[in-house]
PDB file of C-alpha atoms in Angstrom:
ATOM      1  CA  MET W1107     111.145 121.600 172.753  1.00 62.00           C
ATOM      2  CA  SER W1108     108.970 119.914 170.605  1.00 87.00           C
ATOM      3  CA  LEU W1109     109.955 117.011 168.418  1.00 96.00           C
ATOM      4  CA  SER W1110     108.709 117.652 164.785  1.00 98.00           C
ATOM      5  CA  PHE W1111     106.383 114.878 163.594  1.00 98.00           C
ATOM      6  CA  LEU W1112     108.966 113.042 161.134  1.00 98.00           C
ATOM      7  CA  ALA W1113     111.132 112.760 164.783  1.00 98.00           C
ATOM      8  CA  LEU W1114     108.117 111.393 166.589  1.00 98.00           C
ATOM      9  CA  VAL W1115     107.546 108.642 164.084  1.00 98.00           C
ATOM     10  CA  GLN W1116     111.339 107.784 163.653  1.00 98.00           C
ATOM     11  CA  GLN W1117     111.069 107.660 167.444  1.00 98.00           C
ATOM     12  CA  ALA W1118     108.205 104.951 167.111  1.00 98.00           C
ATOM     13  CA  CYS W1119     109.795 103.250 164.339  1.00 98.00           C
ATOM     14  CA  SER W1120     112.969 102.553 166.236  1.00 98.00           C
ATOM     15  CA  GLU W1121     111.388 101.703 169.699  1.00 97.00           C
ATOM     16  CA  MET W1122     109.494  99.218 167.476  1.00 97.00           C
ATOM     17  CA  ASN W1123     112.640  97.911 165.485  1.00 97.00           C
ATOM     18  CA  LEU W1124     111.256  99.061 162.365  1.00 97.00           C
ATOM     19  CA  SER W1125     113.225 100.817 159.578  1.00 96.00           C
ATOM     20  CA  ALA W1126     112.569 104.603 160.394  1.00 96.00           C
ATOM     21  CA  PRO W1127     111.451 106.733 157.284  1.00 97.00           C
ATOM     22  CA  THR W1128     113.085 109.456 156.062  1.00 97.00           C
ATOM     23  CA  SER W1129     109.693 111.465 155.360  1.00 98.00           C
ATOM     24  CA  CYS W1130     106.190 110.926 155.989  1.00 98.00           C
ATOM     25  CA  ILE W1131     104.114 113.492 154.402  1.00 98.00           C
ATOM     26  CA  GLY W1132     104.274 112.586 150.778  1.00 97.00           C
ATOM     27  CA  ASN W1133     106.028 108.932 151.083  1.00 98.00           C
ATOM     28  CA  GLN W1134     104.082 106.454 148.958  1.00 97.00           C
ATOM     29  CA  ASP W1135     105.167 103.618 151.124  1.00 97.00           C
ATOM     30  CA  GLN W1136     102.387 101.763 152.034  1.00 98.00           C
ATOM     31  CA  GLN W1137     103.531 101.375 155.731  1.00 97.00           C
ATOM     32  CA  VAL W1138     104.676 105.098 156.160  1.00 98.00           C
ATOM     33  CA  ILE W1139     100.940 106.022 154.727  1.00 98.00           C
ATOM     34  CA  GLN W1140      99.080 104.062 157.357  1.00 98.00           C
ATOM     35  CA  LEU W1141     101.932 105.619 160.043  1.00 98.00           C
ATOM     36  CA  VAL W1142     100.662 108.848 159.013  1.00 98.00           C
ATOM     37  CA  ALA W1143      96.628 107.784 159.033  1.00 98.00           C
ATOM     38  CA  LEU W1144      96.960 106.108 162.700  1.00 98.00           C
ATOM     39  CA  ALA W1145      99.164 109.338 163.869  1.00 98.00           C
ATOM     40  CA  ASN W1146      96.128 111.497 162.694  1.00 98.00           C
ATOM     41  CA  ALA W1147      93.670 108.958 164.647  1.00 98.00           C
ATOM     42  CA  GLU W1148      96.023 109.476 167.636  1.00 98.00           C
ATOM     43  CA  GLY W1149      95.774 113.148 167.592  1.00 98.00           C
ATOM     44  CA  VAL W1150      92.230 113.510 166.856  1.00 97.00           C
ATOM     45  CA  GLU W1151      91.336 110.590 169.827  1.00 96.00           C
ATOM     46  CA  CYS W1152      93.650 112.443 172.449  1.00 96.00           C
ATOM     47  CA  ALA W1153      92.824 116.045 171.677  1.00 95.00           C
ATOM     48  CA  SER W1154      89.147 115.008 172.751  1.00 93.00           C
ATOM     49  CA  VAL W1155      90.222 113.028 175.490  1.00 91.00           C
ATOM     50  CA  GLU W1156      88.438 114.717 178.929  1.00 84.00           C
ATOM     51  CA  THR W1157      90.478 116.012 181.904  1.00 79.00           C
ATOM     52  CA  ALA W1158      89.997 117.054 185.413  1.00 70.00           C
ATOM     53  CA  GLN W1159      89.915 120.447 183.749  1.00 69.00           C
ATOM     54  CA  GLY W1160      86.987 119.354 181.326  1.00 77.00           C
ATOM     55  CA  ALA W1161      89.806 119.665 178.685  1.00 90.00           C
ATOM     56  CA  TRP W1162      93.366 119.781 177.774  1.00 94.00           C
ATOM     57  CA  PRO W1163      94.183 123.348 179.219  1.00 93.00           C
ATOM     58  CA  VAL W1164      96.804 123.705 176.413  1.00 94.00           C
ATOM     59  CA  LEU W1165      93.571 123.350 173.920  1.00 96.00           C
ATOM     60  CA  ARG W1166      91.491 126.107 175.592  1.00 95.00           C
ATOM     61  CA  LYS W1167      91.688 129.720 173.871  1.00 96.00           C
ATOM     62  CA  THR W1168      89.643 133.158 174.370  1.00 97.00           C
ATOM     63  CA  HIS W1169      87.738 134.729 171.489  1.00 98.00           C
ATOM     64  CA  THR W1170      86.684 138.454 171.385  1.00 98.00           C
ATOM     65  CA  PHE W1171      84.755 140.214 168.657  1.00 98.00           C
ATOM     66  CA  THR W1172      82.990 143.529 168.640  1.00 97.00           C
ATOM     67  CA  MET W1173      78.877 143.963 168.157  1.00 97.00           C
ATOM     68  CA  VAL W1174      77.860 145.773 165.445  1.00 97.00           C
ATOM     69  CA  GLU W1175      74.591 147.826 165.425  1.00 95.00           C
ATOM     70  CA  ASN W1176      72.217 145.695 164.329  1.00 94.00           C
ATOM     71  CA  GLN W1177      73.806 142.940 163.287  1.00 96.00           C
ATOM     72  CA  GLU W1178      72.679 139.521 164.775  1.00 96.00           C
ATOM     73  CA  SER W1179      75.015 136.973 164.016  1.00 97.00           C
ATOM     74  CA  TYR W1180      79.317 136.801 163.914  1.00 98.00           C
ATOM     75  CA  PRO W1181      81.579 134.011 162.832  1.00 97.00           C
ATOM     76  CA  LEU W1182      83.059 131.447 164.991  1.00 97.00           C
ATOM     77  CA  PRO W1183      87.006 130.760 165.819  1.00 96.00           C
ATOM     78  CA  SER W1184      88.297 128.938 162.580  1.00 94.00           C
ATOM     79  CA  ASP W1185      89.507 126.065 165.013  1.00 95.00           C
ATOM     80  CA  LEU W1186      86.400 125.946 167.258  1.00 95.00           C
ATOM     81  CA  ASN W1187      85.941 122.527 168.782  1.00 94.00           C
ATOM     82  CA  PHE W1188      83.449 124.142 171.530  1.00 93.00           C
ATOM     83  CA  ILE W1189      82.744 126.690 173.898  1.00 94.00           C
ATOM     84  CA  ILE W1190      83.096 126.250 177.555  1.00 93.00           C
ATOM     85  CA  TYR W1191      79.613 126.644 179.363  1.00 91.00           C
ATOM     86  CA  ASP W1192      79.062 129.878 181.058  1.00 93.00           C
ATOM     87  CA  THR W1193      82.286 131.902 179.830  1.00 95.00           C
ATOM     88  CA  MET W1194      80.514 134.331 177.425  1.00 97.00           C
ATOM     89  CA  TRP W1195      80.495 137.803 178.639  1.00 97.00           C
ATOM     90  CA  ASP W1196      79.859 140.956 177.499  1.00 97.00           C
ATOM     91  CA  THR W1197      83.047 142.757 178.848  1.00 96.00           C
ATOM     92  CA  THR W1198      82.395 146.293 178.091  1.00 96.00           C
ATOM     93  CA  GLN W1199      79.144 146.141 180.342  1.00 94.00           C
ATOM     94  CA  HIS W1200      80.349 143.027 182.680  1.00 94.00           C
ATOM     95  CA  TRP W1201      77.249 141.335 181.738  1.00 94.00           C
ATOM     96  CA  ARG W1202      77.360 137.725 181.151  1.00 95.00           C
ATOM     97  CA  VAL W1203      75.697 136.664 178.011  1.00 96.00           C
ATOM     98  CA  ILE W1204      73.097 133.958 178.471  1.00 94.00           C
ATOM     99  CA  GLY W1205      73.255 130.347 176.893  1.00 94.00           C
ATOM    100  CA  PRO W1206      73.307 128.439 174.263  1.00 95.00           C
ATOM    101  CA  VAL W1207      69.568 128.932 174.079  1.00 95.00           C
ATOM    102  CA  ASN W1208      67.982 125.789 172.563  1.00 94.00           C
ATOM    103  CA  PRO W1209      65.949 126.000 169.249  1.00 94.00           C
ATOM    104  CA  SER W1210      62.569 126.159 170.881  1.00 94.00           C
ATOM    105  CA  GLY W1211      63.622 128.892 173.181  1.00 92.00           C
ATOM    106  CA  TRP W1212      65.111 131.132 170.455  1.00 93.00           C
ATOM    107  CA  ASN W1213      61.910 130.674 168.397  1.00 93.00           C
ATOM    108  CA  THR W1214      60.112 131.630 171.786  1.00 91.00           C
ATOM    109  CA  LEU W1215      62.498 134.684 171.872  1.00 89.00           C
ATOM    110  CA  LEU W1216      61.799 135.577 168.353  1.00 89.00           C
ATOM    111  CA  TYR W1217      57.889 134.892 167.606  1.00 90.00           C
ATOM    112  CA  GLY W1218      56.802 134.684 171.458  1.00 87.00           C
ATOM    113  CA  ASN W1219      55.759 137.898 171.459  1.00 76.00           C
ATOM    114  CA  ILE W1220      58.020 138.743 174.605  1.00 69.00           C
ATOM    115  CA  THR W1221      60.670 140.412 175.606  1.00 64.00           C
ATOM    116  CA  ALA W1222      64.046 139.419 176.753  1.00 58.00           C
ATOM    117  CA  ALA W1223      64.812 140.594 180.463  1.00 57.00           C
ATOM    118  CA  ALA W1224      67.015 143.465 179.749  1.00 62.00           C
ATOM    119  CA  PRO W1225      69.758 144.360 179.697  1.00 76.00           C
ATOM    120  CA  PHE W1226      71.403 140.588 179.155  1.00 88.00           C
ATOM    121  CA  TYR W1227      72.245 139.007 175.596  1.00 93.00           C
ATOM    122  CA  ARG W1228      70.844 135.659 174.740  1.00 95.00           C
ATOM    123  CA  PHE W1229      73.066 133.433 172.100  1.00 97.00           C
ATOM    124  CA  LYS W1230      72.572 130.167 170.222  1.00 96.00           C
ATOM    125  CA  ILE W1231      74.892 128.518 167.799  1.00 96.00           C
ATOM    126  CA  GLU W1232      73.555 127.412 164.207  1.00 94.00           C
ATOM    127  CA  ASP W1233      75.186 126.836 160.819  1.00 93.00           C
ATOM    128  CA  ASN W1234      78.714 127.865 162.161  1.00 93.00           C
ATOM    129  CA  LEU W1235      77.113 131.241 163.532  1.00 97.00           C
ATOM    130  CA  LEU W1236      77.280 132.734 166.866  1.00 98.00           C
ATOM    131  CA  SER W1237      73.971 135.272 167.002  1.00 97.00           C
ATOM    132  CA  LEU W1238      72.870 137.124 169.543  1.00 96.00           C
ATOM    133  CA  TYR W1239      69.223 138.590 171.286  1.00 94.00           C
ATOM    134  CA  PRO W1240      68.250 140.961 170.884  1.00 92.00           C
ATOM    135  CA  ALA W1241      70.717 142.294 167.866  1.00 92.00           C
ATOM    136  CA  PRO W1242      72.840 145.076 169.813  1.00 93.00           C
ATOM    137  CA  ASP W1243      71.189 148.470 169.260  1.00 88.00           C
ATOM    138  CA  ASN W1244      74.659 150.090 169.739  1.00 86.00           C
ATOM    139  CA  ASN W1245      78.670 149.644 168.276  1.00 88.00           C
ATOM    140  CA  GLY W1246      81.491 148.624 170.272  1.00 92.00           C
ATOM    141  CA  ASP W1247      80.563 146.362 172.515  1.00 95.00           C
ATOM    142  CA  VAL W1248      83.171 143.588 173.310  1.00 97.00           C
ATOM    143  CA  VAL W1249      81.988 139.914 173.727  1.00 98.00           C
ATOM    144  CA  ALA W1250      84.584 137.071 175.183  1.00 98.00           C
ATOM    145  CA  PHE W1251      84.161 133.556 175.242  1.00 98.00           C
ATOM    146  CA  THR W1252      86.665 130.621 176.448  1.00 96.00           C
ATOM    147  CA  TYR W1253      86.567 127.687 173.970  1.00 96.00           C
ATOM    148  CA  VAL W1254      88.613 124.365 173.226  1.00 95.00           C
ATOM    149  CA  SER W1255      90.296 124.493 169.963  1.00 96.00           C
ATOM    150  CA  ASN W1256      90.223 121.446 167.520  1.00 96.00           C
ATOM    151  CA  GLY W1257      93.469 121.710 166.261  1.00 97.00           C
ATOM    152  CA  TRP W1258      96.275 119.657 168.225  1.00 98.00           C
ATOM    153  CA  CYS W1259      98.997 120.192 166.280  1.00 98.00           C
ATOM    154  CA  LYS W1260     100.905 123.582 164.421  1.00 98.00           C
ATOM    155  CA  SER W1261     103.050 124.257 161.494  1.00 97.00           C
ATOM    156  CA  VAL W1262     106.729 125.378 161.864  1.00 96.00           C
ATOM    157  CA  GLY W1263     105.398 128.668 161.592  1.00 96.00           C
ATOM    158  CA  GLY W1264     102.908 128.248 164.406  1.00 95.00           C
ATOM    159  CA  THR W1265      99.410 127.507 162.205  1.00 96.00           C
ATOM    160  CA  ILE W1266      97.080 125.602 164.292  1.00 96.00           C
ATOM    161  CA  GLN W1267      96.170 122.274 162.326  1.00 97.00           C
ATOM    162  CA  THR W1268      93.972 119.338 162.718  1.00 97.00           C
ATOM    163  CA  GLN W1269      95.672 117.124 160.746  1.00 98.00           C
ATOM    164  CA  TRP W1270      99.545 116.363 160.088  1.00 98.00           C
ATOM    165  CA  GLN W1271     100.643 118.785 156.850  1.00 98.00           C
ATOM    166  CA  ALA W1272     104.422 118.770 157.016  1.00 98.00           C
ATOM    167  CA  ASP W1273     107.098 116.514 158.525  1.00 98.00           C
ATOM    168  CA  THR W1274     108.060 119.674 160.088  1.00 98.00           C
ATOM    169  CA  ASP W1275     104.798 120.125 162.120  1.00 98.00           C
ATOM    170  CA  THR W1276     104.813 119.861 165.998  1.00 98.00           C
ATOM    171  CA  TYR W1277     102.339 118.582 168.297  1.00 98.00           C
ATOM    172  CA  ILE W1278     100.900 120.551 171.070  1.00 97.00           C
ATOM    173  CA  LEU W1279      99.662 117.601 173.185  1.00 97.00           C
ATOM    174  CA  ASP W1280     102.381 115.457 174.969  1.00 97.00           C
ATOM    175  CA  ASP W1281     105.055 113.913 172.727  1.00 98.00           C
ATOM    176  CA  ARG W1282     105.786 110.900 174.791  1.00 98.00           C
ATOM    177  CA  LEU W1283     102.069 110.188 175.040  1.00 98.00           C
ATOM    178  CA  PHE W1284     101.919 110.590 170.935  1.00 98.00           C
ATOM    179  CA  VAL W1285     104.479 107.759 170.480  1.00 98.00           C
ATOM    180  CA  LEU W1286     103.100 105.174 172.670  1.00 98.00           C
ATOM    181  CA  GLY W1287      99.888 106.043 170.999  1.00 98.00           C
ATOM    182  CA  LEU W1288     101.190 105.707 167.747  1.00 98.00           C
ATOM    183  CA  LYS W1289     102.804 102.715 168.924  1.00 98.00           C
ATOM    184  CA  ALA W1290      99.695 100.770 170.176  1.00 98.00           C
ATOM    185  CA  ARG W1291      97.394 101.766 167.312  1.00 98.00           C
ATOM    186  CA  PHE W1292     100.348 100.476 165.005  1.00 98.00           C
ATOM    187  CA  ARG W1293     100.569  97.069 166.560  1.00 98.00           C
ATOM    188  CA  GLN W1294      97.061  96.754 166.959  1.00 98.00           C
ATOM    189  CA  ALA W1295      96.526  97.538 163.057  1.00 98.00           C
ATOM    190  CA  LYS W1296      98.672  94.676 162.155  1.00 97.00           C
ATOM    191  CA  GLY W1297      97.042  92.286 164.310  1.00 98.00           C
ATOM    192  CA  LEU W1298      99.620  92.072 166.797  1.00 97.00           C
ATOM    193  CA  ASP W1299      99.704  92.095 170.802  1.00 98.00           C
ATOM    194  CA  TYR W1300      99.479  95.354 171.673  1.00 97.00           C
ATOM    195  CA  SER W1301      98.263  94.897 175.647  1.00 97.00           C
ATOM    196  CA  ALA W1302     101.781  96.161 176.645  1.00 97.00           C
ATOM    197  CA  GLU W1303     101.755  99.100 174.884  1.00 97.00           C
ATOM    198  CA  LEU W1304      98.218  99.955 175.600  1.00 98.00           C
ATOM    199  CA  ALA W1305      99.294  99.755 179.329  1.00 98.00           C
ATOM    200  CA  LEU W1306     102.060 101.926 178.918  1.00 97.00           C
ATOM    201  CA  TYR W1307     100.102 104.431 177.194  1.00 98.00           C
ATOM    202  CA  ASN W1308      97.198 104.547 179.643  1.00 97.00           C
ATOM    203  CA  ARG W1309      99.683 105.217 182.404  1.00 97.00           C
ATOM    204  CA  ARG W1310     101.022 108.147 180.505  1.00 97.00           C
ATOM    205  CA  LEU W1311      97.595 109.143 179.660  1.00 96.00           C
ATOM    206  CA  ASP W1312      96.716 109.359 183.384  1.00 94.00           C
ATOM    207  CA  TRP W1313     100.215 111.276 184.189  1.00 94.00           C
ATOM    208  CA  ALA W1314      99.724 113.734 181.387  1.00 93.00           C
ATOM    209  CA  LYS W1315      95.737 114.662 182.552  1.00 92.00           C
ATOM    210  CA  ALA W1316      96.993 114.722 186.305  1.00 89.00           C
ATOM    211  CA  ASN W1317      99.741 117.364 185.351  1.00 87.00           C
ATOM    212  CA  SER W1318      97.712 119.180 182.453  1.00 81.00           C
ATOM    213  CA  GLY W1319      96.613 121.984 184.889  1.00 70.00           C
ATOM    214  CA  VAL W1320      96.969 123.338 188.012  1.00 62.00           C
ATOM    215  CA  PRO W1321      95.153 121.187 190.764  1.00 60.00           C
ATOM    216  CA  ARG W1322      92.422 122.902 193.087  1.00 63.00           C
ATOM    217  CA  VAL W1323      93.813 122.412 197.054  1.00 64.00           C
ATOM    218  CA  LEU W1324      91.197 121.009 198.966  1.00 59.00           C
ATOM    219  CA  PRO W1325      91.284 121.939 202.391  1.00 62.00           C
ATOM    220  CA  LEU W1326      90.318 119.105 205.210  1.00 59.00           C
ATOM    221  CA  THR W1327      89.684 121.827 207.738  1.00 57.00           C
ATOM    222  CA  ALA W1328      90.181 125.592 207.267  1.00 56.00           C
ATOM    223  CA  GLY W1329      87.804 127.866 205.327  1.00 57.00           C
ATOM    224  CA  GLN W1330      84.750 124.896 205.223  1.00 56.00           C
ATOM    225  CA  SER W1331      81.217 125.625 206.662  1.00 59.00           C
ATOM    226  CA  VAL W1332      81.373 122.067 207.579  1.00 56.00           C
ATOM    227  CA  PRO W1333      85.201 120.798 208.133  1.00 57.00           C
ATOM    228  CA  TRP W1334      86.004 117.648 206.502  1.00 58.00           C
ATOM    229  CA  LEU W1335      87.968 116.671 209.704  1.00 58.00           C
ATOM    230  CA  SER W1336      85.428 116.706 212.595  1.00 63.00           C
ATOM    231  CA  TRP W1337      82.629 114.934 214.408  1.00 58.00           C
ATOM    232  CA  TYR W1338      80.231 116.078 211.681  1.00 60.00           C
ATOM    233  CA  ASN W1339      81.586 113.037 209.447  1.00 62.00           C
ATOM    234  CA  LEU W1340      81.583 110.415 212.177  1.00 62.00           C
ATOM    235  CA  PRO W1341      78.961 107.944 211.347  1.00 62.00           C
ATOM    236  CA  ASP W1342      75.926 107.744 213.681  1.00 65.00           C
ATOM    237  CA  SER W1343      77.170 103.792 214.359  1.00 65.00           C
ATOM    238  CA  ASN W1344      79.157 101.207 213.259  1.00 65.00           C
ATOM    239  CA  TYR W1345      82.477 102.782 214.379  1.00 59.00           C
ATOM    240  CA  GLY W1346      84.214  99.611 213.494  1.00 59.00           C
ATOM    241  CA  VAL W1347      84.248  97.982 216.687  1.00 55.00           C
TER     242      VAL W1347
END
């Protein structure tokens, strides 16, 4: 079970031999205010870390919307960070939705006196809207895509958030990684040596990234057109003799 935000800060303070606060959000103590600011910075930065999966799998979500006849633009998820490339489909027709189309390409579609190759839709992202070309000519087709959320913490009721808002909030990512990151940031902000804390943080970060998703199996022989372990991989010369 994830620790509350207050418990995470108290843990970090206890490990640094500091007085642990009895509250964080709304606390007017200058050191607690700094801890909250550093805690938000840690959340934002950690959520943007690139993993072997491209982004933290726990932050990935699927968004769907239903096409409306002659409606070109549709709202994006409120917690959208970015859409994962090549994941958008018209699930009703089993057609890939092509894009994103850049501004030059979009204007070519609109004004270039050409017709997009049927039956596929194109899309662009602009002004926090997702737009389709051509505009749907019927109702009911469902579009789905996978995206990465910008919400790295959540309320006790499960609402996704982009910053700590209450002492009862919980972290979506790794609790221990957060504590180590907060300690390193606090010592850095105070002008203290934080190399040991940073080393522990980076080691935990590597562990968290490695275990954030199910890794692919890389076979060395089976199923390969050119097996990894075979005479194909021997050098032409210089065998180390």
